Amino acid sequence: MADHQKEYDLTVVSSDSLIQNAIFAHGAKRMSARELFGRITFINQEIEEQLAHS
C-alpha cells in the first residue's frame, strides 16, 4: 500500500475491523458496505436515466 499512496486515492470496503484499522493507519479511506451499495445503486440509476434519454 505504501508504494501507491502518492499515486492513487485508495478506498477500502471491509466489514473486518482489523483490516479497517490497518488500512486507515496507512492513509487509505474506509467505506461501509452500506455506503458502497448506496453509491452503486445511485450510479446505476444515473446510467439508466442517461440511456433512457439517448
MMTF fields as JSON, N, C-alpha, C and O atoms, coordinates in Angstrom:
{
  "mmtfVersion": "1.0.0",
  "mmtfProducer": "UNKNOWN",
  "numBonds": 215,
  "numAtoms": 216,
  "numGroups": 54,
  "numChains": 1,
  "numModels": 1,
  "chainsPerModel": [1],
  "groupsPerChain": [54],
  "chainIdList": ["A"],
  "bondAtomList": [4, 2, 8, 6, 12, 10, 16, 14, 20, 18, 24, 22, 28, 26, 32, 30, 36, 34, 40, 38, 44, 42, 48, 46, 52, 50, 56, 54, 60, 58, 64, 62, 68, 66, 72, 70, 76, 74, 80, 78, 84, 82, 88, 86, 92, 90, 96, 94, 100, 98, 104, 102, 108, 106, 112, 110, 116, 114, 120, 118, 124, 122, 128, 126, 132, 130, 136, 134, 140, 138, 144, 142, 148, 146, 152, 150, 156, 154, 160, 158, 164, 162, 168, 166, 172, 170, 176, 174, 180, 178, 184, 182, 188, 186, 192, 190, 196, 194, 200, 198, 204, 202, 208, 206, 212, 210],
  "bondOrderList": [1, 1, 1, 1, 1, 1, 1, 1, 1, 1, 1, 1, 1, 1, 1, 1, 1, 1, 1, 1, 1, 1, 1, 1, 1, 1, 1, 1, 1, 1, 1, 1, 1, 1, 1, 1, 1, 1, 1, 1, 1, 1, 1, 1, 1, 1, 1, 1, 1, 1, 1, 1, 1],
  "groupList": [{"groupName": "MET", "atomNameList": ["N", "CA", "C", "O"], "elementList": ["N", "C", "C", "O"], "formalChargeList": [0, 0, 0, 0], "bondAtomList": [1, 0, 2, 1, 3, 2], "bondOrderList": [1, 1, 2], "singleLetterCode": "M", "chemCompType": "L-PEPTIDE LINKING"}, {"groupName": "ALA", "atomNameList": ["N", "CA", "C", "O"], "elementList": ["N", "C", "C", "O"], "formalChargeList": [0, 0, 0, 0], "bondAtomList": [1, 0, 2, 1, 3, 2], "bondOrderList": [1, 1, 2], "singleLetterCode": "A", "chemCompType": "L-PEPTIDE LINKING"}, {"groupName": "ASP", "atomNameList": ["N", "CA", "C", "O"], "elementList": ["N", "C", "C", "O"], "formalChargeList": [0, 0, 0, 0], "bondAtomList": [1, 0, 2, 1, 3, 2], "bondOrderList": [1, 1, 2], "singleLetterCode": "D", "chemCompType": "L-PEPTIDE LINKING"}, {"groupName": "HIS", "atomNameList": ["N", "CA", "C", "O"], "elementList": ["N", "C", "C", "O"], "formalChargeList": [0, 0, 0, 0], "bondAtomList": [1, 0, 2, 1, 3, 2], "bondOrderList": [1, 1, 2], "singleLetterCode": "H", "chemCompType": "L-PEPTIDE LINKING"}, {"groupName": "GLN", "atomNameList": ["N", "CA", "C", "O"], "elementList": ["N", "C", "C", "O"], "formalChargeList": [0, 0, 0, 0], "bondAtomList": [1, 0, 2, 1, 3, 2], "bondOrderList": [1, 1, 2], "singleLetterCode": "Q", "chemCompType": "L-PEPTIDE LINKING"}, {"groupName": "LYS", "atomNameList": ["N", "CA", "C", "O"], "elementList": ["N", "C", "C", "O"], "formalChargeList": [0, 0, 0, 0], "bondAtomList": [1, 0, 2, 1, 3, 2], "bondOrderList": [1, 1, 2], "singleLetterCode": "K", "chemCompType": "L-PEPTIDE LINKING"}, {"groupName": "GLU", "atomNameList": ["N", "CA", "C", "O"], "elementList": ["N", "C", "C", "O"], "formalChargeList": [0, 0, 0, 0], "bondAtomList": [1, 0, 2, 1, 3, 2], "bondOrderList": [1, 1, 2], "singleLetterCode": "E", "chemCompType": "L-PEPTIDE LINKING"}, {"groupName": "TYR", "atomNameList": ["N", "CA", "C", "O"], "elementList": ["N", "C", "C", "O"], "formalChargeList": [0, 0, 0, 0], "bondAtomList": [1, 0, 2, 1, 3, 2], "bondOrderList": [1, 1, 2], "singleLetterCode": "Y", "chemCompType": "L-PEPTIDE LINKING"}, {"groupName": "LEU", "atomNameList": ["N", "CA", "C", "O"], "elementList": ["N", "C", "C", "O"], "formalChargeList": [0, 0, 0, 0], "bondAtomList": [1, 0, 2, 1, 3, 2], "bondOrderList": [1, 1, 2], "singleLetterCode": "L", "chemCompType": "L-PEPTIDE LINKING"}, {"groupName": "THR", "atomNameList": ["N", "CA", "C", "O"], "elementList": ["N", "C", "C", "O"], "formalChargeList": [0, 0, 0, 0], "bondAtomList": [1, 0, 2, 1, 3, 2], "bondOrderList": [1, 1, 2], "singleLetterCode": "T", "chemCompType": "L-PEPTIDE LINKING"}, {"groupName": "VAL", "atomNameList": ["N", "CA", "C", "O"], "elementList": ["N", "C", "C", "O"], "formalChargeList": [0, 0, 0, 0], "bondAtomList": [1, 0, 2, 1, 3, 2], "bondOrderList": [1, 1, 2], "singleLetterCode": "V", "chemCompType": "L-PEPTIDE LINKING"}, {"groupName": "SER", "atomNameList": ["N", "CA", "C", "O"], "elementList": ["N", "C", "C", "O"], "formalChargeList": [0, 0, 0, 0], "bondAtomList": [1, 0, 2, 1, 3, 2], "bondOrderList": [1, 1, 2], "singleLetterCode": "S", "chemCompType": "L-PEPTIDE LINKING"}, {"groupName": "ILE", "atomNameList": ["N", "CA", "C", "O"], "elementList": ["N", "C", "C", "O"], "formalChargeList": [0, 0, 0, 0], "bondAtomList": [1, 0, 2, 1, 3, 2], "bondOrderList": [1, 1, 2], "singleLetterCode": "I", "chemCompType": "L-PEPTIDE LINKING"}, {"groupName": "ASN", "atomNameList": ["N", "CA", "C", "O"], "elementList": ["N", "C", "C", "O"], "formalChargeList": [0, 0, 0, 0], "bondAtomList": [1, 0, 2, 1, 3, 2], "bondOrderList": [1, 1, 2], "singleLetterCode": "N", "chemCompType": "L-PEPTIDE LINKING"}, {"groupName": "PHE", "atomNameList": ["N", "CA", "C", "O"], "elementList": ["N", "C", "C", "O"], "formalChargeList": [0, 0, 0, 0], "bondAtomList": [1, 0, 2, 1, 3, 2], "bondOrderList": [1, 1, 2], "singleLetterCode": "F", "chemCompType": "L-PEPTIDE LINKING"}, {"groupName": "GLY", "atomNameList": ["N", "CA", "C", "O"], "elementList": ["N", "C", "C", "O"], "formalChargeList": [0, 0, 0, 0], "bondAtomList": [1, 0, 2, 1, 3, 2], "bondOrderList": [1, 1, 2], "singleLetterCode": "G", "chemCompType": "PEPTIDE LINKING"}, {"groupName": "ARG", "atomNameList": ["N", "CA", "C", "O"], "elementList": ["N", "C", "C", "O"], "formalChargeList": [0, 0, 0, 0], "bondAtomList": [1, 0, 2, 1, 3, 2], "bondOrderList": [1, 1, 2], "singleLetterCode": "R", "chemCompType": "L-PEPTIDE LINKING"}],
  "groupTypeList": [0, 1, 2, 3, 4, 5, 6, 7, 2, 8, 9, 10, 10, 11, 11, 2, 11, 8, 12, 4, 13, 1, 12, 14, 1, 3, 15, 1, 5, 16, 0, 11, 1, 16, 6, 8, 14, 15, 16, 12, 9, 14, 12, 13, 4, 6, 12, 6, 6, 4, 8, 1, 3, 11],
  "groupIdList": [1, 2, 3, 4, 5, 6, 7, 8, 9, 10, 11, 12, 13, 14, 15, 16, 17, 18, 19, 20, 21, 22, 23, 24, 25, 26, 27, 28, 29, 30, 31, 32, 33, 34, 35, 36, 37, 38, 39, 40, 41, 42, 43, 44, 45, 46, 47, 48, 49, 50, 51, 52, 53, 54],
  "secStructList": [7, 4, 4, 4, 6, 6, 6, 7, 7, 7, 3, 3, 3, 7, 1, 7, 2, 2, 2, 2, 2, 2, 2, 2, 2, 6, 6, 7, 3, 3, 3, 7, 2, 2, 2, 2, 2, 2, 2, 2, 2, 2, 2, 2, 2, 2, 2, 2, 2, 2, 2, 2, 6, 7],
  "xCoordList": [0.815, 0.0, 0.858, 0.556, 1.915, 2.765, 3.356, 3.636, 3.547, 4.111, 3.191, 3.664, 1.901, 0.938, 0.222, -0.698, 0.633, -0.062, -0.103, -1.126, 0.961, 1.016, 0.399, 0.032, 0.282, -0.242, -1.754, -2.384, -2.337, -3.751, -4.489, -3.902, -5.775, -6.667, -7.407, -8.372, -6.964, -7.494, -8.626, -8.548, -9.674, -10.778, -11.003, -11.069, -11.123, -11.281, -12.649, -13.062, -13.344, -14.633, -14.431, -14.103, -14.634, -14.486, -15.277, -15.36, -15.852, -16.543, -15.603, -15.992, -14.385, -13.398, -12.712, -12.006, -12.911, -12.373, -10.851, -10.264, -10.194, -8.726, -8.21, -7.253, -8.85, -8.463, -8.749, -7.926, -9.901, -10.245, -9.193, -8.741, -8.808, -7.82, -6.45, -5.763, -6.055, -4.754, -4.733, -3.749, -5.802, -5.874, -5.898, -5.201, -6.699, -6.807, -5.452, -5.094, -4.703, -3.387, -2.407, -1.444, -2.649, -1.768, -2.26, -1.666, -3.323, -3.76, -4.875, -5.274, -5.389, -6.491, -7.804, -7.892, -8.8, -10.131, -10.901, -10.641, -11.858, -12.725, -14.136, -14.555, -14.85, -16.245, -17.014, -16.541, -18.2, -19.015, -19.631, -19.76, -20.002, -20.662, -21.973, -22.35, -22.672, -23.938, -23.715, -24.497, -22.648, -22.345, -21.97, -22.394, -21.186, -20.828, -22.07, -22.214, -22.962, -24.198, -25.008, -25.543, -25.099, -25.816, -25.212, -25.932, -23.9, -23.229, -23.457, -23.72, -23.356, -23.58, -25.009, -25.247, -25.954, -27.365, -27.596, -28.28, -27.027, -27.174, -26.588, -27.216, -25.4, -24.75, -25.544, -25.691, -26.057, -26.881, -28.121, -28.503, -28.752, -29.93, -29.563, -30.313, -28.41, -27.972, -27.701, -28.042, -27.094, -26.823, -28.141, -28.279, -29.094, -30.39, -31.08, -31.676, -31.011, -31.604, -30.923, -31.59, -29.603, -28.852, -29.215, -29.383, -29.333, -29.685, -31.117, -31.407, -31.998, -33.389, -33.538, -34.473, -32.625, -32.701, -31.833, -31.74, -31.208, -30.348, -30.948, -30.351],
  "yCoordList": [-1.185, 0.0, 1.248, 2.201, 1.266, 2.449, 2.819, 3.989, 1.82, 2.08, 2.938, 3.631, 2.909, 3.569, 4.753, 5.318, 5.135, 6.198, 7.495, 8.18, 7.84, 9.112, 9.024, 10.046, 7.819, 7.633, 7.504, 7.912, 6.94, 6.591, 7.089, 7.268, 7.306, 7.622, 6.33, 5.981, 5.617, 4.29, 4.352, 5.06, 3.601, 3.416, 1.926, 1.196, 1.473, 0.056, -0.184, 0.539, -1.2, -1.599, -2.969, -3.945, -3.018, -4.283, -4.213, -3.162, -5.327, -5.386, -5.885, -5.952, -6.229, -6.722, -5.536, -4.768, -5.383, -4.215, -4.19, -3.108, -5.341, -5.356, -4.8, -4.026, -5.203, -4.697, -3.199, -2.436, -2.78, -1.356, -0.526, 0.501, -0.973, -0.221, -0.211, 0.811, -1.332, -1.394, -0.473, 0.23, -0.476, 0.357, 1.827, 2.647, 2.159, 3.544, 4.05, 5.202, 3.198, 3.574, 3.88, 4.621, 3.31, 3.548, 4.671, 4.926, 5.335, 6.509, 6.311, 7.267, 5.104, 4.89, 5.303, 5.45, 5.481, 5.815, 4.524, 3.508, 4.585, 3.44, 3.786, 4.943, 2.761, 2.946, 1.722, 0.59, 1.97, 0.837, 0.145, 0.735, -1.099, -1.841, -1.174, -1.154, -0.626, 0.064, 1.3, 1.567, 2.046, 3.225, 2.815, 3.463, 1.756, 1.269, 0.851, 1.184, 0.131, -0.293, 0.924, 0.941, 1.936, 3.161, 3.861, 4.332, 3.926, 4.574, 3.804, 4.397, 2.493, 1.665, 1.812, 1.937, 1.799, 1.964, 3.311, 3.391, 4.367, 5.709, 5.785, 6.33, 5.247, 5.289, 4.483, 4.908, 3.325, 2.52, 3.288, 3.232, 4.002, 4.807, 5.915, 6.192, 6.541, 7.604, 7.044, 7.676, 5.874, 5.245, 4.917, 5.16, 4.373, 4.041, 5.295, 5.258, 6.4, 7.658, 8.165, 8.621, 8.087, 8.525, 7.68, 8.205, 6.391, 5.516, 5.756, 5.639, 6.088, 6.35, 7.634, 7.77, 8.572, 9.871, 9.928, 10.981, 8.838, 8.87, 8.109, 8.043],
  "zCoordList": [0.0, 0.0, 0.0, -0.718, 0.783, 0.885, -0.469, -0.728, -1.335, -2.66, -3.514, -4.415, -3.256, -4.125, -3.472, -4.065, -2.258, -1.553, -2.343, -2.343, -3.0, -3.715, -5.101, -5.681, -5.635, -6.979, -7.029, -8.005, -5.981, -6.014, -4.781, -3.714, -4.948, -3.838, -3.514, -4.195, -2.479, -2.18, -1.17, -0.166, -1.454, -0.527, -0.376, -1.366, 0.87, 1.158, 1.784, 2.691, 1.296, 1.858, 2.498, 1.823, 3.808, 4.528, 5.819, 6.455, 6.195, 7.477, 8.58, 9.746, 8.214, 9.169, 9.853, 9.197, 11.149, 11.85, 11.868, 11.866, 11.886, 11.852, 10.518, 10.485, 9.438, 8.124, 8.04, 7.532, 8.53, 8.506, 9.244, 8.738, 10.435, 11.212, 10.546, 10.553, 9.975, 9.298, 8.084, 7.854, 7.315, 6.12, 6.509, 5.909, 7.513, 7.961, 8.456, 8.211, 9.148, 9.663, 8.538, 8.735, 7.357, 6.216, 5.311, 4.263, 5.698, 4.961, 3.958, 3.293, 3.829, 2.891, 3.547, 4.766, 2.725, 3.217, 3.436, 2.792, 4.361, 4.606, 4.149, 4.178, 3.732, 3.324, 3.807, 3.704, 4.331, 4.774, 3.563, 2.49, 3.754, 2.68, 2.308, 1.136, 3.294, 3.039, 2.156, 1.244, 2.435, 1.617, 0.195, -0.762, 0.043, -1.288, -2.056, -3.232, -1.406, -2.051, -2.499, -3.608, -1.644, -1.995, -3.199, -4.079, -3.234, -4.375, -5.669, -6.716, -5.593, -6.788, -7.272, -8.473, -6.359, -6.716, -7.387, -8.408, -6.816, -7.378, -8.783, -9.691, -8.961, -10.277, -11.295, -12.441, -10.891, -11.806, -12.243, -13.412, -11.321, -11.659, -12.649, -13.585, -12.438, -13.349, -14.741, -15.74, -14.812, -16.109, -16.82, -18.019, -16.086, -16.676, -17.207, -18.283, -16.474, -16.933, -18.197, -19.126, -18.233, -19.407, -20.625, -21.726, -20.423, -21.548, -22.02, -23.21, -21.103, -21.468, -22.269, -23.058, -22.072, -22.758, -24.012, -24.641, -24.381, -25.583, -26.734, -27.809]
}
